[in-house]
Amino acid sequence: MAGKPTLQTTRLVIRPYGEADIAELLPLIGTREVAATTLRIAHPYTEQDARGFLAITKEPDKLWLAITLQTDGRQIGGIGLRIETQHRHAELGYWLGAPYWGQGYATEAAREMIRYGFEDLELHRIFASHFGHNPSSGRVLKKLGMRYEGCQREHLRKWDQWVDSELYGLLRQEWKKGE
Ligand SMILES: CC(C)(COP(=O)(O)OP(=O)(O)OC[C@H]1O[C@@H](n2cnc3c(N)ncnc32)[C@H](O)[C@@H]1OP(=O)(O)O)[C@@H](O)C(=O)NCCC(=O)NCCS
């Protein structure tokens, strides 16, 4: 993958993370609500977690970007693609700080990441999954035109509970048709 891009949408700038983002990131990502429906966000979330995450964002097969508002540059969340070059597919993931839920930001950011994945990275397939108890993420994936591919029953362990994983996918040719 070439360098990490900065992407723009109507309301958002989606851009690479830097050290200077840590102070703003911690209170946003550190709430229980954000951790509760994500697989890889620690809770509590420490500065060490943030530094580890920043290191991961530099890996060539990871594209994790900060979602910020165009108006004032404020961070509101994060979005990423975990790329498997061999298969030309990637897993999409995203989160927003709780004050920013319900305003269409996740859909807006993800739509642009999908465009980047298919157009610029020339991926063949993008997929995503959400916990069974997180229907709003399922709604985001449907709004993106993803196809529901099934429920992996009790596939994951979260906070001492078995949780279902609902899988969605989008192929390049389907995305092109729906563009
Ligand atoms: C999931 C998340 C990213 C959604 O972000 P968002 O910006 O609020 O999403 P959008 O506003 O684009 O869309 C949310 C949709 O879910 C719907 N929704 C909200 N609560 C819902 C519920 N309990 N059941 C069904 N749909 C719900 C909204 O009505 C909206 O759909 P609509 O546009 O058709 O009305 C955000 O809640 C979040 O960051 N949660 C914590 C982290 C997380 O779960 N990340 C995803 C891991 S898979």
PDB file of N, CA, C and O in Angstrom, residues 43-105:
ATOM      1  N   HIS A  43     -10.720  -1.896  27.669  1.00  0.00           N
ATOM      2  CA  HIS A  43     -11.396  -1.048  28.639  1.00  0.00           C
ATOM      3  C   HIS A  43     -10.967  -1.461  30.036  1.00  0.00           C
ATOM      4  O   HIS A  43     -11.125  -2.628  30.380  1.00  0.00           O
ATOM      5  N   PRO A  44     -10.429  -0.592  30.859  1.00  0.00           N
ATOM      6  CA  PRO A  44     -10.108   0.800  30.544  1.00  0.00           C
ATOM      7  C   PRO A  44      -9.038   0.895  29.456  1.00  0.00           C
ATOM      8  O   PRO A  44      -8.269  -0.050  29.251  1.00  0.00           O
ATOM      9  N   TYR A  45      -9.002   2.032  28.794  1.00  0.00           N
ATOM     10  CA  TYR A  45      -8.082   2.253  27.668  1.00  0.00           C
ATOM     11  C   TYR A  45      -7.009   3.231  28.131  1.00  0.00           C
ATOM     12  O   TYR A  45      -7.296   4.378  28.464  1.00  0.00           O
ATOM     13  N   THR A  46      -5.768   2.750  28.158  1.00  0.00           N
ATOM     14  CA  THR A  46      -4.690   3.548  28.747  1.00  0.00           C
ATOM     15  C   THR A  46      -3.855   4.235  27.661  1.00  0.00           C
ATOM     16  O   THR A  46      -3.974   3.915  26.477  1.00  0.00           O
ATOM     17  N   GLU A  47      -2.980   5.125  28.119  1.00  0.00           N
ATOM     18  CA  GLU A  47      -2.069   5.795  27.181  1.00  0.00           C
ATOM     19  C   GLU A  47      -1.185   4.755  26.486  1.00  0.00           C
ATOM     20  O   GLU A  47      -0.871   4.881  25.304  1.00  0.00           O
ATOM     21  N   GLN A  48      -0.836   3.707  27.220  1.00  0.00           N
ATOM     22  CA  GLN A  48      -0.024   2.630  26.625  1.00  0.00           C
ATOM     23  C   GLN A  48      -0.798   1.920  25.504  1.00  0.00           C
ATOM     24  O   GLN A  48      -0.234   1.581  24.470  1.00  0.00           O
ATOM     25  N   ASP A  49      -2.098   1.723  25.715  1.00  0.00           N
ATOM     26  CA  ASP A  49      -2.936   1.145  24.650  1.00  0.00           C
ATOM     27  C   ASP A  49      -2.897   2.041  23.418  1.00  0.00           C
ATOM     28  O   ASP A  49      -2.796   1.565  22.288  1.00  0.00           O
ATOM     29  N   ALA A  50      -3.010   3.352  23.644  1.00  0.00           N
ATOM     30  CA  ALA A  50      -3.021   4.299  22.524  1.00  0.00           C
ATOM     31  C   ALA A  50      -1.688   4.252  21.775  1.00  0.00           C
ATOM     32  O   ALA A  50      -1.659   4.273  20.542  1.00  0.00           O
ATOM     33  N   ARG A  51      -0.590   4.148  22.528  1.00  0.00           N
ATOM     34  CA  ARG A  51       0.736   4.101  21.869  1.00  0.00           C
ATOM     35  C   ARG A  51       0.888   2.803  21.070  1.00  0.00           C
ATOM     36  O   ARG A  51       1.424   2.795  19.957  1.00  0.00           O
ATOM     37  N   GLY A  52       0.402   1.716  21.627  1.00  0.00           N
ATOM     38  CA  GLY A  52       0.423   0.436  20.902  1.00  0.00           C
ATOM     39  C   GLY A  52      -0.407   0.526  19.635  1.00  0.00           C
ATOM     40  O   GLY A  52      -0.010   0.038  18.563  1.00  0.00           O
ATOM     41  N   PHE A  53      -1.555   1.179  19.742  1.00  0.00           N
ATOM     42  CA  PHE A  53      -2.432   1.340  18.586  1.00  0.00           C
ATOM     43  C   PHE A  53      -1.753   2.193  17.506  1.00  0.00           C
ATOM     44  O   PHE A  53      -1.793   1.856  16.310  1.00  0.00           O
ATOM     45  N   LEU A  54      -1.104   3.279  17.917  1.00  0.00           N
ATOM     46  CA  LEU A  54      -0.411   4.127  16.943  1.00  0.00           C
ATOM     47  C   LEU A  54       0.660   3.345  16.184  1.00  0.00           C
ATOM     48  O   LEU A  54       0.859   3.549  14.981  1.00  0.00           O
ATOM     49  N   ALA A  55       1.336   2.441  16.883  1.00  0.00           N
ATOM     50  CA  ALA A  55       2.347   1.598  16.226  1.00  0.00           C
ATOM     51  C   ALA A  55       1.674   0.698  15.185  1.00  0.00           C
ATOM     52  O   ALA A  55       2.183   0.528  14.071  1.00  0.00           O
ATOM     53  N   ILE A  56       0.508   0.161  15.539  1.00  0.00           N
ATOM     54  CA  ILE A  56      -0.223  -0.714  14.609  1.00  0.00           C
ATOM     55  C   ILE A  56      -0.630   0.049  13.356  1.00  0.00           C
ATOM     56  O   ILE A  56      -0.594  -0.486  12.241  1.00  0.00           O
ATOM     57  N   THR A  57      -1.013   1.315  13.524  1.00  0.00           N
ATOM     58  CA  THR A  57      -1.466   2.100  12.354  1.00  0.00           C
ATOM     59  C   THR A  57      -0.354   2.276  11.320  1.00  0.00           C
ATOM     60  O   THR A  57      -0.631   2.636  10.188  1.00  0.00           O
ATOM     61  N   LYS A  58       0.888   2.032  11.747  1.00  0.00           N
ATOM     62  CA  LYS A  58       2.011   2.200  10.807  1.00  0.00           C
ATOM     63  C   LYS A  58       2.294   0.929  10.014  1.00  0.00           C
ATOM     64  O   LYS A  58       3.067   0.934   9.063  1.00  0.00           O
ATOM     65  N   GLU A  59       1.674  -0.183  10.413  1.00  0.00           N
ATOM     66  CA  GLU A  59       1.921  -1.447   9.703  1.00  0.00           C
ATOM     67  C   GLU A  59       1.366  -1.361   8.287  1.00  0.00           C
ATOM     68  O   GLU A  59       0.311  -0.755   8.068  1.00  0.00           O
ATOM     69  N   PRO A  60       2.051  -1.976   7.318  1.00  0.00           N
ATOM     70  CA  PRO A  60       1.658  -1.803   5.920  1.00  0.00           C
ATOM     71  C   PRO A  60       0.292  -2.375   5.570  1.00  0.00           C
ATOM     72  O   PRO A  60      -0.383  -1.862   4.690  1.00  0.00           O
ATOM     73  N   ASP A  61      -0.131  -3.425   6.264  1.00  0.00           N
ATOM     74  CA  ASP A  61      -1.423  -4.046   5.922  1.00  0.00           C
ATOM     75  C   ASP A  61      -2.577  -3.498   6.761  1.00  0.00           C
ATOM     76  O   ASP A  61      -3.673  -4.043   6.743  1.00  0.00           O
ATOM     77  N   LYS A  62      -2.318  -2.421   7.517  1.00  0.00           N
ATOM     78  CA  LYS A  62      -3.378  -1.804   8.325  1.00  0.00           C
ATOM     79  C   LYS A  62      -3.585  -0.376   7.850  1.00  0.00           C
ATOM     80  O   LYS A  62      -2.622   0.346   7.622  1.00  0.00           O
ATOM     81  N   LEU A  63      -4.828   0.000   7.718  1.00  0.00           N
ATOM     82  CA  LEU A  63      -5.130   1.389   7.391  1.00  0.00           C
ATOM     83  C   LEU A  63      -6.126   1.880   8.426  1.00  0.00           C
ATOM     84  O   LEU A  63      -7.335   1.751   8.249  1.00  0.00           O
ATOM     85  N   TRP A  64      -5.600   2.365   9.555  1.00  0.00           N
ATOM     86  CA  TRP A  64      -6.468   2.925  10.609  1.00  0.00           C
ATOM     87  C   TRP A  64      -6.336   4.427  10.580  1.00  0.00           C
ATOM     88  O   TRP A  64      -5.234   4.954  10.707  1.00  0.00           O
ATOM     89  N   LEU A  65      -7.445   5.125  10.401  1.00  0.00           N
ATOM     90  CA  LEU A  65      -7.418   6.581  10.273  1.00  0.00           C
ATOM     91  C   LEU A  65      -8.332   7.221  11.316  1.00  0.00           C
ATOM     92  O   LEU A  65      -9.321   6.603  11.748  1.00  0.00           O
ATOM     93  N   ALA A  66      -8.008   8.461  11.678  1.00  0.00           N
ATOM     94  CA  ALA A  66      -8.846   9.220  12.604  1.00  0.00           C
ATOM     95  C   ALA A  66      -9.973   9.879  11.821  1.00  0.00           C
ATOM     96  O   ALA A  66      -9.733  10.452  10.755  1.00  0.00           O
ATOM     97  N   ILE A  67     -11.190   9.786  12.364  1.00  0.00           N
ATOM     98  CA  ILE A  67     -12.318  10.510  11.772  1.00  0.00           C
ATOM     99  C   ILE A  67     -12.408  11.853  12.495  1.00  0.00           C
ATOM    100  O   ILE A  67     -12.544  11.900  13.730  1.00  0.00           O
ATOM    101  N   THR A  68     -12.292  12.940  11.730  1.00  0.00           N
ATOM    102  CA  THR A  68     -12.350  14.280  12.340  1.00  0.00           C
ATOM    103  C   THR A  68     -13.408  15.120  11.624  1.00  0.00           C
ATOM    104  O   THR A  68     -13.764  14.830  10.481  1.00  0.00           O
ATOM    105  N   LEU A  69     -13.882  16.148  12.327  1.00  0.00           N
ATOM    106  CA  LEU A  69     -14.872  17.045  11.725  1.00  0.00           C
ATOM    107  C   LEU A  69     -14.171  18.095  10.874  1.00  0.00           C
ATOM    108  O   LEU A  69     -13.171  18.672  11.303  1.00  0.00           O
ATOM    109  N   GLN A  70     -14.722  18.349   9.692  1.00  0.00           N
ATOM    110  CA  GLN A  70     -14.169  19.400   8.823  1.00  0.00           C
ATOM    111  C   GLN A  70     -14.221  20.756   9.503  1.00  0.00           C
ATOM    112  O   GLN A  70     -13.318  21.575   9.341  1.00  0.00           O
ATOM    113  N   THR A  71     -15.304  20.995  10.256  1.00  0.00           N
ATOM    114  CA  THR A  71     -15.519  22.350  10.790  1.00  0.00           C
ATOM    115  C   THR A  71     -14.397  22.802  11.721  1.00  0.00           C
ATOM    116  O   THR A  71     -13.912  23.916  11.598  1.00  0.00           O
ATOM    117  N   ASP A  72     -13.985  21.925  12.649  1.00  0.00           N
ATOM    118  CA  ASP A  72     -12.979  22.389  13.616  1.00  0.00           C
ATOM    119  C   ASP A  72     -11.840  21.380  13.861  1.00  0.00           C
ATOM    120  O   ASP A  72     -11.041  21.564  14.770  1.00  0.00           O
ATOM    121  N   GLY A  73     -11.802  20.314  13.059  1.00  0.00           N
ATOM    122  CA  GLY A  73     -10.686  19.363  13.177  1.00  0.00           C
ATOM    123  C   GLY A  73     -10.784  18.414  14.357  1.00  0.00           C
ATOM    124  O   GLY A  73      -9.895  17.587  14.578  1.00  0.00           O
ATOM    125  N   ARG A  74     -11.881  18.504  15.116  1.00  0.00           N
ATOM    126  CA  ARG A  74     -12.051  17.658  16.295  1.00  0.00           C
ATOM    127  C   ARG A  74     -12.102  16.179  15.910  1.00  0.00           C
ATOM    128  O   ARG A  74     -12.747  15.823  14.927  1.00  0.00           O
ATOM    129  N   GLN A  75     -11.432  15.305  16.699  1.00  0.00           N
ATOM    130  CA  GLN A  75     -11.577  13.858  16.479  1.00  0.00           C
ATOM    131  C   GLN A  75     -12.945  13.408  16.971  1.00  0.00           C
ATOM    132  O   GLN A  75     -13.358  13.789  18.066  1.00  0.00           O
ATOM    133  N   ILE A  76     -13.607  12.566  16.176  1.00  0.00           N
ATOM    134  CA  ILE A  76     -14.883  12.015  16.659  1.00  0.00           C
ATOM    135  C   ILE A  76     -14.862  10.480  16.686  1.00  0.00           C
ATOM    136  O   ILE A  76     -15.756   9.864  17.236  1.00  0.00           O
ATOM    137  N   GLY A  77     -13.851   9.865  16.075  1.00  0.00           N
ATOM    138  CA  GLY A  77     -13.789   8.407  16.074  1.00  0.00           C
ATOM    139  C   GLY A  77     -12.663   7.895  15.202  1.00  0.00           C
ATOM    140  O   GLY A  77     -11.753   8.652  14.844  1.00  0.00           O
ATOM    141  N   GLY A  78     -12.748   6.606  14.879  1.00  0.00           N
ATOM    142  CA  GLY A  78     -11.702   5.992  14.064  1.00  0.00           C
ATOM    143  C   GLY A  78     -12.304   4.980  13.101  1.00  0.00           C
ATOM    144  O   GLY A  78     -13.399   4.453  13.333  1.00  0.00           O
ATOM    145  N   ILE A  79     -11.570   4.727  12.023  1.00  0.00           N
ATOM    146  CA  ILE A  79     -12.061   3.778  11.019  1.00  0.00           C
ATOM    147  C   ILE A  79     -10.863   3.067  10.409  1.00  0.00           C
ATOM    148  O   ILE A  79      -9.788   3.664  10.271  1.00  0.00           O
ATOM    149  N   GLY A  80     -11.044   1.794  10.052  1.00  0.00           N
ATOM    150  CA  GLY A  80      -9.887   1.073   9.539  1.00  0.00           C
ATOM    151  C   GLY A  80     -10.212  -0.043   8.577  1.00  0.00           C
ATOM    152  O   GLY A  80     -11.339  -0.541   8.518  1.00  0.00           O
ATOM    153  N   LEU A  81      -9.194  -0.399   7.811  1.00  0.00           N
ATOM    154  CA  LEU A  81      -9.235  -1.586   6.955  1.00  0.00           C
ATOM    155  C   LEU A  81      -8.046  -2.451   7.344  1.00  0.00           C
ATOM    156  O   LEU A  81      -6.913  -1.958   7.405  1.00  0.00           O
ATOM    157  N   ARG A  82      -8.317  -3.728   7.624  1.00  0.00           N
ATOM    158  CA  ARG A  82      -7.231  -4.718   7.826  1.00  0.00           C
ATOM    159  C   ARG A  82      -7.125  -5.498   6.537  1.00  0.00           C
ATOM    160  O   ARG A  82      -8.021  -6.278   6.191  1.00  0.00           O
ATOM    161  N   ILE A  83      -6.026  -5.293   5.849  1.00  0.00           N
ATOM    162  CA  ILE A  83      -5.916  -5.773   4.464  1.00  0.00           C
ATOM    163  C   ILE A  83      -5.168  -7.104   4.391  1.00  0.00           C
ATOM    164  O   ILE A  83      -4.145  -7.281   5.048  1.00  0.00           O
ATOM    165  N   GLU A  84      -5.696  -8.017   3.595  1.00  0.00           N
ATOM    166  CA  GLU A  84      -4.974  -9.262   3.281  1.00  0.00           C
ATOM    167  C   GLU A  84      -4.655  -9.205   1.797  1.00  0.00           C
ATOM    168  O   GLU A  84      -5.519  -9.476   0.949  1.00  0.00           O
ATOM    169  N   THR A  85      -3.429  -8.831   1.500  1.00  0.00           N
ATOM    170  CA  THR A  85      -3.019  -8.577   0.119  1.00  0.00           C
ATOM    171  C   THR A  85      -3.224  -9.810  -0.765  1.00  0.00           C
ATOM    172  O   THR A  85      -3.679  -9.704  -1.899  1.00  0.00           O
ATOM    173  N   GLN A  86      -2.887 -10.971  -0.217  1.00  0.00           N
ATOM    174  CA  GLN A  86      -2.972 -12.211  -0.992  1.00  0.00           C
ATOM    175  C   GLN A  86      -4.373 -12.432  -1.564  1.00  0.00           C
ATOM    176  O   GLN A  86      -4.539 -12.897  -2.691  1.00  0.00           O
ATOM    177  N   HIS A  87      -5.381 -12.086  -0.771  1.00  0.00           N
ATOM    178  CA  HIS A  87      -6.771 -12.319  -1.185  1.00  0.00           C
ATOM    179  C   HIS A  87      -7.428 -11.054  -1.724  1.00  0.00           C
ATOM    180  O   HIS A  87      -8.600 -11.078  -2.090  1.00  0.00           O
ATOM    181  N   ARG A  88      -6.698  -9.968  -1.691  1.00  0.00           N
ATOM    182  CA  ARG A  88      -7.245  -8.644  -2.066  1.00  0.00           C
ATOM    183  C   ARG A  88      -8.586  -8.392  -1.374  1.00  0.00           C
ATOM    184  O   ARG A  88      -9.532  -7.915  -1.973  1.00  0.00           O
ATOM    185  N   HIS A  89      -8.621  -8.748  -0.084  1.00  0.00           N
ATOM    186  CA  HIS A  89      -9.800  -8.403   0.705  1.00  0.00           C
ATOM    187  C   HIS A  89      -9.377  -7.659   1.972  1.00  0.00           C
ATOM    188  O   HIS A  89      -8.190  -7.630   2.319  1.00  0.00           O
ATOM    189  N   ALA A  90     -10.366  -7.013   2.589  1.00  0.00           N
ATOM    190  CA  ALA A  90     -10.057  -6.265   3.807  1.00  0.00           C
ATOM    191  C   ALA A  90     -11.258  -6.280   4.726  1.00  0.00           C
ATOM    192  O   ALA A  90     -12.406  -6.299   4.275  1.00  0.00           O
ATOM    193  N   GLU A  91     -10.973  -6.256   6.034  1.00  0.00           N
ATOM    194  CA  GLU A  91     -12.030  -6.160   7.036  1.00  0.00           C
ATOM    195  C   GLU A  91     -12.167  -4.706   7.457  1.00  0.00           C
ATOM    196  O   GLU A  91     -11.193  -4.049   7.828  1.00  0.00           O
ATOM    197  N   LEU A  92     -13.394  -4.214   7.390  1.00  0.00           N
ATOM    198  CA  LEU A  92     -13.699  -2.835   7.784  1.00  0.00           C
ATOM    199  C   LEU A  92     -14.083  -2.794   9.261  1.00  0.00           C
ATOM    200  O   LEU A  92     -14.852  -3.649   9.727  1.00  0.00           O
ATOM    201  N   GLY A  93     -13.561  -1.817   9.975  1.00  0.00           N
ATOM    202  CA  GLY A  93     -13.959  -1.612  11.374  1.00  0.00           C
ATOM    203  C   GLY A  93     -14.103  -0.116  11.639  1.00  0.00           C
ATOM    204  O   GLY A  93     -13.471   0.698  10.950  1.00  0.00           O
ATOM    205  N   TYR A  94     -14.934   0.256  12.613  1.00  0.00           N
ATOM    206  CA  TYR A  94     -15.117   1.682  12.911  1.00  0.00           C
ATOM    207  C   TYR A  94     -15.690   1.843  14.313  1.00  0.00           C
ATOM    208  O   TYR A  94     -16.303   0.925  14.864  1.00  0.00           O
ATOM    209  N   TRP A  95     -15.471   3.022  14.862  1.00  0.00           N
ATOM    210  CA  TRP A  95     -16.096   3.388  16.140  1.00  0.00           C
ATOM    211  C   TRP A  95     -16.208   4.904  16.183  1.00  0.00           C
ATOM    212  O   TRP A  95     -15.438   5.618  15.535  1.00  0.00           O
ATOM    213  N   LEU A  96     -17.183   5.376  16.930  1.00  0.00           N
ATOM    214  CA  LEU A  96     -17.338   6.819  17.152  1.00  0.00           C
ATOM    215  C   LEU A  96     -17.475   7.057  18.647  1.00  0.00           C
ATOM    216  O   LEU A  96     -18.066   6.222  19.359  1.00  0.00           O
ATOM    217  N   GLY A  97     -16.997   8.196  19.115  1.00  0.00           N
ATOM    218  CA  GLY A  97     -17.271   8.598  20.498  1.00  0.00           C
ATOM    219  C   GLY A  97     -18.776   8.773  20.674  1.00  0.00           C
ATOM    220  O   GLY A  97     -19.461   9.242  19.753  1.00  0.00           O
ATOM    221  N   ALA A  98     -19.285   8.401  21.855  1.00  0.00           N
ATOM    222  CA  ALA A  98     -20.745   8.370  22.074  1.00  0.00           C
ATOM    223  C   ALA A  98     -21.474   9.680  21.737  1.00  0.00           C
ATOM    224  O   ALA A  98     -22.581   9.627  21.205  1.00  0.00           O
ATOM    225  N   PRO A  99     -20.889  10.866  21.981  1.00  0.00           N
ATOM    226  CA  PRO A  99     -21.637  12.089  21.651  1.00  0.00           C
ATOM    227  C   PRO A  99     -21.921  12.233  20.155  1.00  0.00           C
ATOM    228  O   PRO A  99     -22.736  13.066  19.769  1.00  0.00           O
ATOM    229  N   TYR A 100     -21.253  11.428  19.345  1.00  0.00           N
ATOM    230  CA  TYR A 100     -21.369  11.612  17.890  1.00  0.00           C
ATOM    231  C   TYR A 100     -22.211  10.520  17.228  1.00  0.00           C
ATOM    232  O   TYR A 100     -22.290  10.451  16.002  1.00  0.00           O
ATOM    233  N   TRP A 101     -22.833   9.666  18.014  1.00  0.00           N
ATOM    234  CA  TRP A 101     -23.664   8.605  17.447  1.00  0.00           C
ATOM    235  C   TRP A 101     -24.958   9.193  16.874  1.00  0.00           C
ATOM    236  O   TRP A 101     -25.431  10.258  17.305  1.00  0.00           O
ATOM    237  N   GLY A 102     -25.528   8.462  15.927  1.00  0.00           N
ATOM    238  CA  GLY A 102     -26.874   8.782  15.439  1.00  0.00           C
ATOM    239  C   GLY A 102     -26.961   9.985  14.522  1.00  0.00           C
ATOM    240  O   GLY A 102     -28.030  10.541  14.318  1.00  0.00           O
ATOM    241  N   GLN A 103     -25.838  10.378  13.937  1.00  0.00           N
ATOM    242  CA  GLN A 103     -25.852  11.541  13.030  1.00  0.00           C
ATOM    243  C   GLN A 103     -25.331  11.180  11.643  1.00  0.00           C
ATOM    244  O   GLN A 103     -24.964  12.054  10.857  1.00  0.00           O
ATOM    245  N   GLY A 104     -25.227   9.868  11.398  1.00  0.00           N
ATOM    246  CA  GLY A 104     -24.813   9.424  10.068  1.00  0.00           C
ATOM    247  C   GLY A 104     -23.312   9.483   9.813  1.00  0.00           C
ATOM    248  O   GLY A 104     -22.851   9.220   8.700  1.00  0.00           O
ATOM    249  N   TYR A 105     -22.523   9.780  10.842  1.00  0.00           N
ATOM    250  CA  TYR A 105     -21.071   9.929  10.620  1.00  0.00           C
ATOM    251  C   TYR A 105     -20.401   8.600  10.265  1.00  0.00           C
ATOM    252  O   TYR A 105     -19.509   8.563   9.415  1.00  0.00           O
TER     253      TYR A 105
END
